[in-house]
Amino acid sequence: MTLDQLRIFVAVAERGHMTKAAELLGISQSAASAAIRALEEQHGVHLFNRVGRNIELAQTGHRFLPEAKAVLERAAAARNVLEHVSQTVAGSLSIAASLTIASYWLPRRLASFHEAYPAVRLSVTIGNTRQVEANVLDGTADLGLVEGRTESDILRRTKVDVDRLMLVVAASHPEIVEIAPGRPDIRGLRWIIREGGSGTREVLEDLARREGISLADLQIFLVLPSNEAVRQAVEAGAGATIISDLVVGRAVAEGSLRSVPLELPKRDFAMITHRDRQASLAQMALKAHLGASADHG
């Protein structure tokens, strides 16, 4: 068996879907299927059960999964040793980032990192905070970048920047009733929000809690999977949202959105890594680069 076969097996096992695993690894679905089939045929075993369009681990697959992960981790550790000996910053890095960071904060920083370290191959997957945390925990990602809270105590969390949040409505939205100056009546607003597990949704949940109510007490009109979809719905007059200044700052400046006065806490953009996994030279270089680039804006 090869390390590539093991990587494909682990990716398929964790996602329960051949195509999604292939997309994550940057290979074709047929290549992923062929690797699994070759692994099964080489050893005369049955690793997966096919259930409709999805696949699930067979009993043998369940037994094999922790061993396959262990081999991949040992191979990564061995590669790290060689990198440290040679002091060459090279190899590949997988990054999982939440949507706001991946779309608005990360691209130019990765571009400048590539200029400094052209031998490092970078791949980025995008998900909400919960998904990014899961990817770092299971080793799918070498490091994660999130704006929401993380729950696991085996993750290291390092602040890399600060994000300013805004309550916005369309420029044509009627004036908003205030309970007190700078305290809008959030029950009276029609809300457009992100899905569960996203950082901006957590902020609205915290705001509701501060007002002594729950999210269920608010008029939730739309739940959308991306910041751009939320911004466009708000611009169209569908309701209000809490969202990053990175996403709506230009629209507010140009007048298509209106910022509503509201004290909202700033939130950290944080890098998360697994406490028990040794960082490669490439990972340490990227951590230093992201921290330094944040310091310089």
CSV table of C-alpha atoms in Angstrom, one decimal:
chain,number,residue,atom,x,y,z
A,1,MET,CA,0.0,0.0,0.0
A,2,THR,CA,1.1,3.6,-0.6
A,3,LEU,CA,0.8,6.8,1.4
A,4,ASP,CA,-1.5,8.2,-1.3
A,5,GLN,CA,-3.8,5.2,-1.0
A,6,LEU,CA,-3.9,5.8,2.8
A,7,ARG,CA,-4.7,9.5,2.4
A,8,ILE,CA,-7.5,8.7,0.0
A,9,PHE,CA,-8.9,6.0,2.2
A,10,VAL,CA,-8.9,8.3,5.3
A,11,ALA,CA,-10.5,11.2,3.3
A,12,VAL,CA,-13.3,8.9,2.0
A,13,ALA,CA,-13.8,7.3,5.4
A,14,GLU,CA,-14.2,10.7,7.1
A,15,ARG,CA,-16.5,12.2,4.5
A,16,GLY,CA,-18.6,9.1,3.6
A,17,HIS,CA,-18.5,10.4,0.0
A,18,MET,CA,-16.1,9.6,-2.8
A,19,THR,CA,-16.6,12.8,-4.8
A,20,LYS,CA,-16.3,15.1,-1.7
A,21,ALA,CA,-13.1,13.3,-0.7
A,22,ALA,CA,-11.6,13.6,-4.2
A,23,GLU,CA,-12.4,17.4,-4.3
A,24,LEU,CA,-10.7,17.8,-0.9
A,25,LEU,CA,-7.6,16.0,-2.2
A,26,GLY,CA,-7.6,17.7,-5.6
A,27,ILE,CA,-7.9,14.5,-7.6
A,28,SER,CA,-10.7,13.1,-9.8
A,29,GLN,CA,-13.4,10.9,-8.5
A,30,SER,CA,-12.3,8.1,-10.7
A,31,ALA,CA,-8.8,8.3,-9.3
A,32,ALA,CA,-10.1,8.1,-5.7
A,33,SER,CA,-12.3,5.1,-6.6
A,34,ALA,CA,-9.4,3.3,-8.3
A,35,ALA,CA,-7.1,3.8,-5.3
A,36,ILE,CA,-9.7,2.4,-2.9
A,37,ARG,CA,-10.4,-0.5,-5.3
A,38,ALA,CA,-6.7,-1.3,-5.6
A,39,LEU,CA,-6.2,-1.2,-1.8
A,40,GLU,CA,-9.1,-3.6,-1.3
A,41,GLU,CA,-7.9,-6.0,-4.1
A,42,GLN,CA,-4.3,-6.0,-3.0
A,43,HIS,CA,-5.3,-7.2,0.5
A,44,GLY,CA,-8.4,-9.1,-0.3
A,45,VAL,CA,-10.6,-7.0,2.0
A,46,HIS,CA,-13.8,-5.1,1.8
A,47,LEU,CA,-13.3,-1.6,3.4
A,48,PHE,CA,-16.6,0.2,2.4
A,49,ASN,CA,-20.3,-0.6,2.0
A,50,ARG,CA,-22.0,1.3,-0.8
A,51,VAL,CA,-25.3,2.8,0.4
A,52,GLY,CA,-27.1,4.6,-2.4
A,53,ARG,CA,-24.8,7.5,-3.5
A,54,ASN,CA,-22.9,7.4,-0.3
A,55,ILE,CA,-20.5,4.9,1.2
A,56,GLU,CA,-19.9,3.9,4.7
A,57,LEU,CA,-17.1,2.1,6.5
A,58,ALA,CA,-17.4,-1.7,6.6
A,59,GLN,CA,-16.2,-3.4,9.8
A,60,THR,CA,-12.7,-4.0,8.4
A,61,GLY,CA,-12.6,-0.3,7.4
A,62,HIS,CA,-13.4,0.7,11.0
A,63,ARG,CA,-10.6,-1.4,12.3
A,64,PHE,CA,-8.2,-0.1,9.6
A,65,LEU,CA,-8.9,3.7,10.0
A,66,PRO,CA,-7.0,4.4,13.2
A,67,GLU,CA,-4.0,2.5,11.8
A,68,ALA,CA,-4.1,4.4,8.5
A,69,LYS,CA,-4.2,7.7,10.4
A,70,ALA,CA,-1.3,6.7,12.6
A,71,VAL,CA,0.9,5.8,9.5
A,72,LEU,CA,0.1,9.2,7.9
A,73,GLU,CA,0.9,11.0,11.1
A,74,ARG,CA,4.2,9.2,11.4
A,75,ALA,CA,5.0,10.0,7.8
A,76,ALA,CA,4.3,13.7,8.4
A,77,ALA,CA,6.6,13.5,11.5
A,78,ALA,CA,9.4,11.9,9.5
A,79,ARG,CA,9.0,14.6,6.8
A,80,ASN,CA,9.2,17.3,9.5
A,81,VAL,CA,12.5,15.8,10.8
A,82,LEU,CA,14.0,16.0,7.3
A,83,GLU,CA,12.8,19.6,6.9
A,84,HIS,CA,14.3,20.6,10.2
A,85,VAL,CA,17.6,18.9,9.3
A,86,SER,CA,17.8,20.6,5.9
A,87,GLN,CA,16.2,23.9,7.1
A,88,THR,CA,14.3,23.9,3.9
A,89,VAL,CA,10.9,25.6,4.0
A,90,ALA,CA,9.1,23.4,1.5
A,91,GLY,CA,6.3,20.8,1.3
A,92,SER,CA,2.5,21.3,1.4
A,93,LEU,CA,0.2,23.0,3.8
A,94,SER,CA,-3.6,22.5,4.1
A,95,ILE,CA,-5.5,25.4,5.6
A,96,ALA,CA,-9.1,25.4,6.7
A,97,ALA,CA,-10.6,28.9,7.0
A,98,SER,CA,-14.0,30.2,7.8
A,99,LEU,CA,-15.9,32.1,5.1
A,100,THR,CA,-15.2,35.7,6.1
A,101,ILE,CA,-11.5,35.1,6.6
A,102,ALA,CA,-11.1,33.0,3.4
A,103,SER,CA,-12.9,35.5,1.2
A,104,TYR,CA,-11.7,38.8,2.5
A,105,TRP,CA,-8.7,38.5,4.8
A,106,LEU,CA,-6.6,35.5,3.7
A,107,PRO,CA,-6.0,35.8,-0.1
A,108,ARG,CA,-3.5,38.7,-0.2
A,109,ARG,CA,-1.6,37.2,2.8
A,110,LEU,CA,-1.2,33.9,1.1
A,111,ALA,CA,-0.1,35.6,-2.0
A,112,SER,CA,2.7,37.4,-0.1
A,113,PHE,CA,3.6,34.1,1.7
A,114,HIS,CA,4.0,32.4,-1.7
A,115,GLU,CA,6.4,35.1,-2.8
A,116,ALA,CA,8.5,34.5,0.3
A,117,TYR,CA,8.3,30.7,0.2
A,118,PRO,CA,7.6,29.6,-3.4
A,119,ALA,CA,8.5,25.9,-2.6
A,120,VAL,CA,5.5,25.6,-0.2
A,121,ARG,CA,2.2,24.3,-1.9
A,122,LEU,CA,-0.9,25.8,-0.3
A,123,SER,CA,-4.5,24.4,-0.3
A,124,VAL,CA,-7.4,26.1,1.3
A,125,THR,CA,-10.8,24.6,2.3
A,126,ILE,CA,-13.7,26.8,3.4
A,127,GLY,CA,-16.3,26.1,6.1
A,128,ASN,CA,-17.9,27.6,9.1
A,129,THR,CA,-16.1,27.8,12.4
A,130,ARG,CA,-17.4,24.4,13.6
A,131,GLN,CA,-16.2,22.7,10.4
A,132,VAL,CA,-12.8,24.3,10.5
A,133,GLU,CA,-12.3,23.2,14.1
A,134,ALA,CA,-13.3,19.6,13.1
A,135,ASN,CA,-10.8,19.7,10.2
A,136,VAL,CA,-7.9,20.7,12.5
A,137,LEU,CA,-8.9,18.1,15.1
A,138,ASP,CA,-9.0,15.2,12.6
A,139,GLY,CA,-5.8,16.3,10.8
A,140,THR,CA,-7.5,17.1,7.5
A,141,ALA,CA,-6.1,20.6,7.9
A,142,ASP,CA,-2.6,21.6,9.3
A,143,LEU,CA,-4.0,24.8,10.7
A,144,GLY,CA,-7.3,26.6,10.8
A,145,LEU,CA,-8.4,30.2,10.8
A,146,VAL,CA,-11.7,31.1,12.5
A,147,GLU,CA,-13.6,34.1,13.8
A,148,GLY,CA,-16.0,32.2,16.1
A,149,ARG,CA,-15.4,30.4,19.4
A,150,THR,CA,-13.7,27.0,19.4
A,151,GLU,CA,-14.7,24.3,21.9
A,152,SER,CA,-11.9,21.8,22.0
A,153,ASP,CA,-9.2,22.2,24.7
A,154,ILE,CA,-6.6,20.3,22.6
A,155,LEU,CA,-6.4,23.2,20.1
A,156,ARG,CA,-3.9,26.0,20.4
A,157,ARG,CA,-5.5,29.4,19.6
A,158,THR,CA,-3.5,32.4,18.5
A,159,LYS,CA,-5.0,35.8,17.7
A,160,VAL,CA,-3.9,37.1,14.3
A,161,ASP,CA,-6.2,40.1,13.8
A,162,VAL,CA,-9.3,41.8,14.9
A,163,ASP,CA,-12.6,42.2,13.0
A,164,ARG,CA,-15.2,44.9,13.5
A,165,LEU,CA,-18.9,43.9,13.2
A,166,MET,CA,-21.8,46.0,12.1
A,167,LEU,CA,-25.6,45.9,12.2
A,168,VAL,CA,-26.7,46.9,8.7
A,169,VAL,CA,-29.9,47.4,6.7
A,170,ALA,CA,-30.7,48.6,3.2
A,171,ALA,CA,-30.4,52.4,2.7
A,172,SER,CA,-34.2,52.5,2.1
A,173,HIS,CA,-35.0,50.6,5.3
A,174,PRO,CA,-37.4,52.5,7.6
A,175,GLU,CA,-36.0,54.1,10.7
A,176,ILE,CA,-35.4,51.5,13.5
A,177,VAL,CA,-37.1,51.8,16.8
A,178,GLU,CA,-34.7,52.2,19.7
A,179,ILE,CA,-35.2,50.9,23.2
A,180,ALA,CA,-32.6,53.4,24.3
A,181,PRO,CA,-29.9,55.4,22.4
A,182,GLY,CA,-27.6,53.0,20.6
A,183,ARG,CA,-29.9,50.1,21.6
A,184,PRO,CA,-32.2,49.1,18.7
A,185,ASP,CA,-35.2,47.0,19.3
A,186,ILE,CA,-33.9,43.7,17.8
A,187,ARG,CA,-37.2,42.0,18.2
A,188,GLY,CA,-38.8,44.5,15.8
A,189,LEU,CA,-36.3,43.7,13.0
A,190,ARG,CA,-36.6,41.0,10.3
A,191,TRP,CA,-33.3,39.1,10.3
A,192,ILE,CA,-31.2,37.5,7.6
A,193,ILE,CA,-28.5,35.3,9.2
A,194,ARG,CA,-25.9,32.7,8.4
A,195,GLU,CA,-26.2,29.0,9.2
A,196,GLY,CA,-25.6,27.4,12.6
A,197,GLY,CA,-21.9,27.1,13.4
A,198,SER,CA,-20.9,30.4,11.8
A,199,GLY,CA,-19.2,33.2,13.7
A,200,THR,CA,-21.6,36.0,12.8
A,201,ARG,CA,-24.6,33.9,13.9
A,202,GLU,CA,-22.9,33.4,17.3
A,203,VAL,CA,-22.6,37.2,17.7
A,204,LEU,CA,-26.4,37.6,17.1
A,205,GLU,CA,-27.0,34.8,19.6
A,206,ASP,CA,-24.9,36.7,22.1
A,207,LEU,CA,-26.7,39.9,21.5
A,208,ALA,CA,-30.1,38.3,22.0
A,209,ARG,CA,-28.8,36.7,25.2
A,210,ARG,CA,-27.7,40.2,26.4
A,211,GLU,CA,-31.2,41.4,25.8
A,212,GLY,CA,-32.6,38.5,27.8
A,213,ILE,CA,-34.1,36.7,24.9
A,214,SER,CA,-33.2,33.8,22.6
A,215,LEU,CA,-32.6,33.5,18.8
A,216,ALA,CA,-36.1,31.9,18.6
A,217,ASP,CA,-37.7,35.1,19.9
A,218,LEU,CA,-36.4,37.0,16.8
A,219,GLN,CA,-38.0,37.3,13.4
A,220,ILE,CA,-35.6,35.1,11.4
A,221,PHE,CA,-36.6,35.7,7.8
A,222,LEU,CA,-33.7,34.0,5.9
A,223,VAL,CA,-30.9,31.7,6.7
A,224,LEU,CA,-28.2,31.8,4.0
A,225,PRO,CA,-24.9,29.9,3.6
A,226,SER,CA,-22.6,32.8,2.5
A,227,ASN,CA,-21.7,36.4,3.4
A,228,GLU,CA,-22.3,37.5,-0.1
A,229,ALA,CA,-25.8,36.1,-0.2
A,230,VAL,CA,-26.6,37.8,3.1
A,231,ARG,CA,-25.2,41.1,1.9
A,232,GLN,CA,-27.2,41.0,-1.3
A,233,ALA,CA,-30.4,40.1,0.5
A,234,VAL,CA,-30.0,42.9,2.9
A,235,GLU,CA,-29.2,45.4,0.1
A,236,ALA,CA,-32.4,44.2,-1.6
A,237,GLY,CA,-34.4,45.3,1.5
A,238,ALA,CA,-35.1,41.9,2.9
A,239,GLY,CA,-34.1,42.7,6.4
A,240,ALA,CA,-31.2,43.3,8.8
A,241,THR,CA,-28.0,41.4,9.6
A,242,ILE,CA,-24.9,41.6,11.7
A,243,ILE,CA,-21.8,41.1,9.5
A,244,SER,CA,-18.1,41.9,9.2
A,245,ASP,CA,-17.0,45.4,8.1
A,246,LEU,CA,-14.8,43.5,5.6
A,247,VAL,CA,-17.9,42.3,3.8
A,248,VAL,CA,-20.1,45.4,3.9
A,249,GLY,CA,-17.7,48.4,4.4
A,250,ARG,CA,-17.7,49.4,0.8
A,251,ALA,CA,-21.5,49.0,0.4
A,252,VAL,CA,-21.9,51.3,3.5
A,253,ALA,CA,-19.5,53.8,2.1
A,254,GLU,CA,-21.2,53.8,-1.3
A,255,GLY,CA,-24.6,54.2,0.3
A,256,SER,CA,-26.4,51.0,-0.6
A,257,LEU,CA,-26.4,49.8,3.0
A,258,ARG,CA,-26.9,51.8,6.2
A,259,SER,CA,-25.1,51.1,9.4
A,260,VAL,CA,-27.3,51.1,12.5
A,261,PRO,CA,-25.7,52.4,15.7
A,262,LEU,CA,-25.1,49.5,18.0
A,263,GLU,CA,-22.3,48.6,20.5
A,264,LEU,CA,-20.9,45.3,19.3
A,265,PRO,CA,-17.8,43.7,20.7
A,266,LYS,CA,-14.9,43.3,18.3
A,267,ARG,CA,-14.0,39.7,17.5
A,268,ASP,CA,-10.7,38.0,17.0
A,269,PHE,CA,-9.5,36.3,13.9
A,270,ALA,CA,-7.7,33.3,15.4
A,271,MET,CA,-5.3,30.7,14.1
A,272,ILE,CA,-5.9,27.2,15.6
A,273,THR,CA,-3.5,24.3,15.6
A,274,HIS,CA,-3.5,20.8,17.2
A,275,ARG,CA,-1.5,20.8,20.5
A,276,ASP,CA,-0.3,17.2,19.9
A,277,ARG,CA,1.0,17.6,16.3
A,278,GLN,CA,4.5,18.8,15.7
A,279,ALA,CA,4.6,21.8,13.4
A,280,SER,CA,6.7,21.6,10.2
A,281,LEU,CA,9.0,24.4,9.1
A,282,ALA,CA,6.4,25.4,6.5
A,283,GLN,CA,3.7,25.6,9.2
A,284,MET,CA,5.9,27.7,11.5
A,285,ALA,CA,6.8,30.0,8.6
A,286,LEU,CA,3.1,30.5,7.8
A,287,LYS,CA,2.2,31.2,11.4
A,288,ALA,CA,4.9,33.8,11.7
A,289,HIS,CA,3.9,35.3,8.3
A,290,LEU,CA,0.2,35.6,9.2
A,291,GLY,CA,1.0,37.1,12.6
A,292,ALA,CA,3.4,39.6,11.1
A,293,SER,CA,1.1,40.6,8.2
A,294,ALA,CA,-1.7,41.2,10.7
A,295,ASP,CA,0.5,43.5,12.8
A,296,HIS,CA,1.2,45.6,9.7
A,297,GLY,CA,-2.5,45.7,8.6
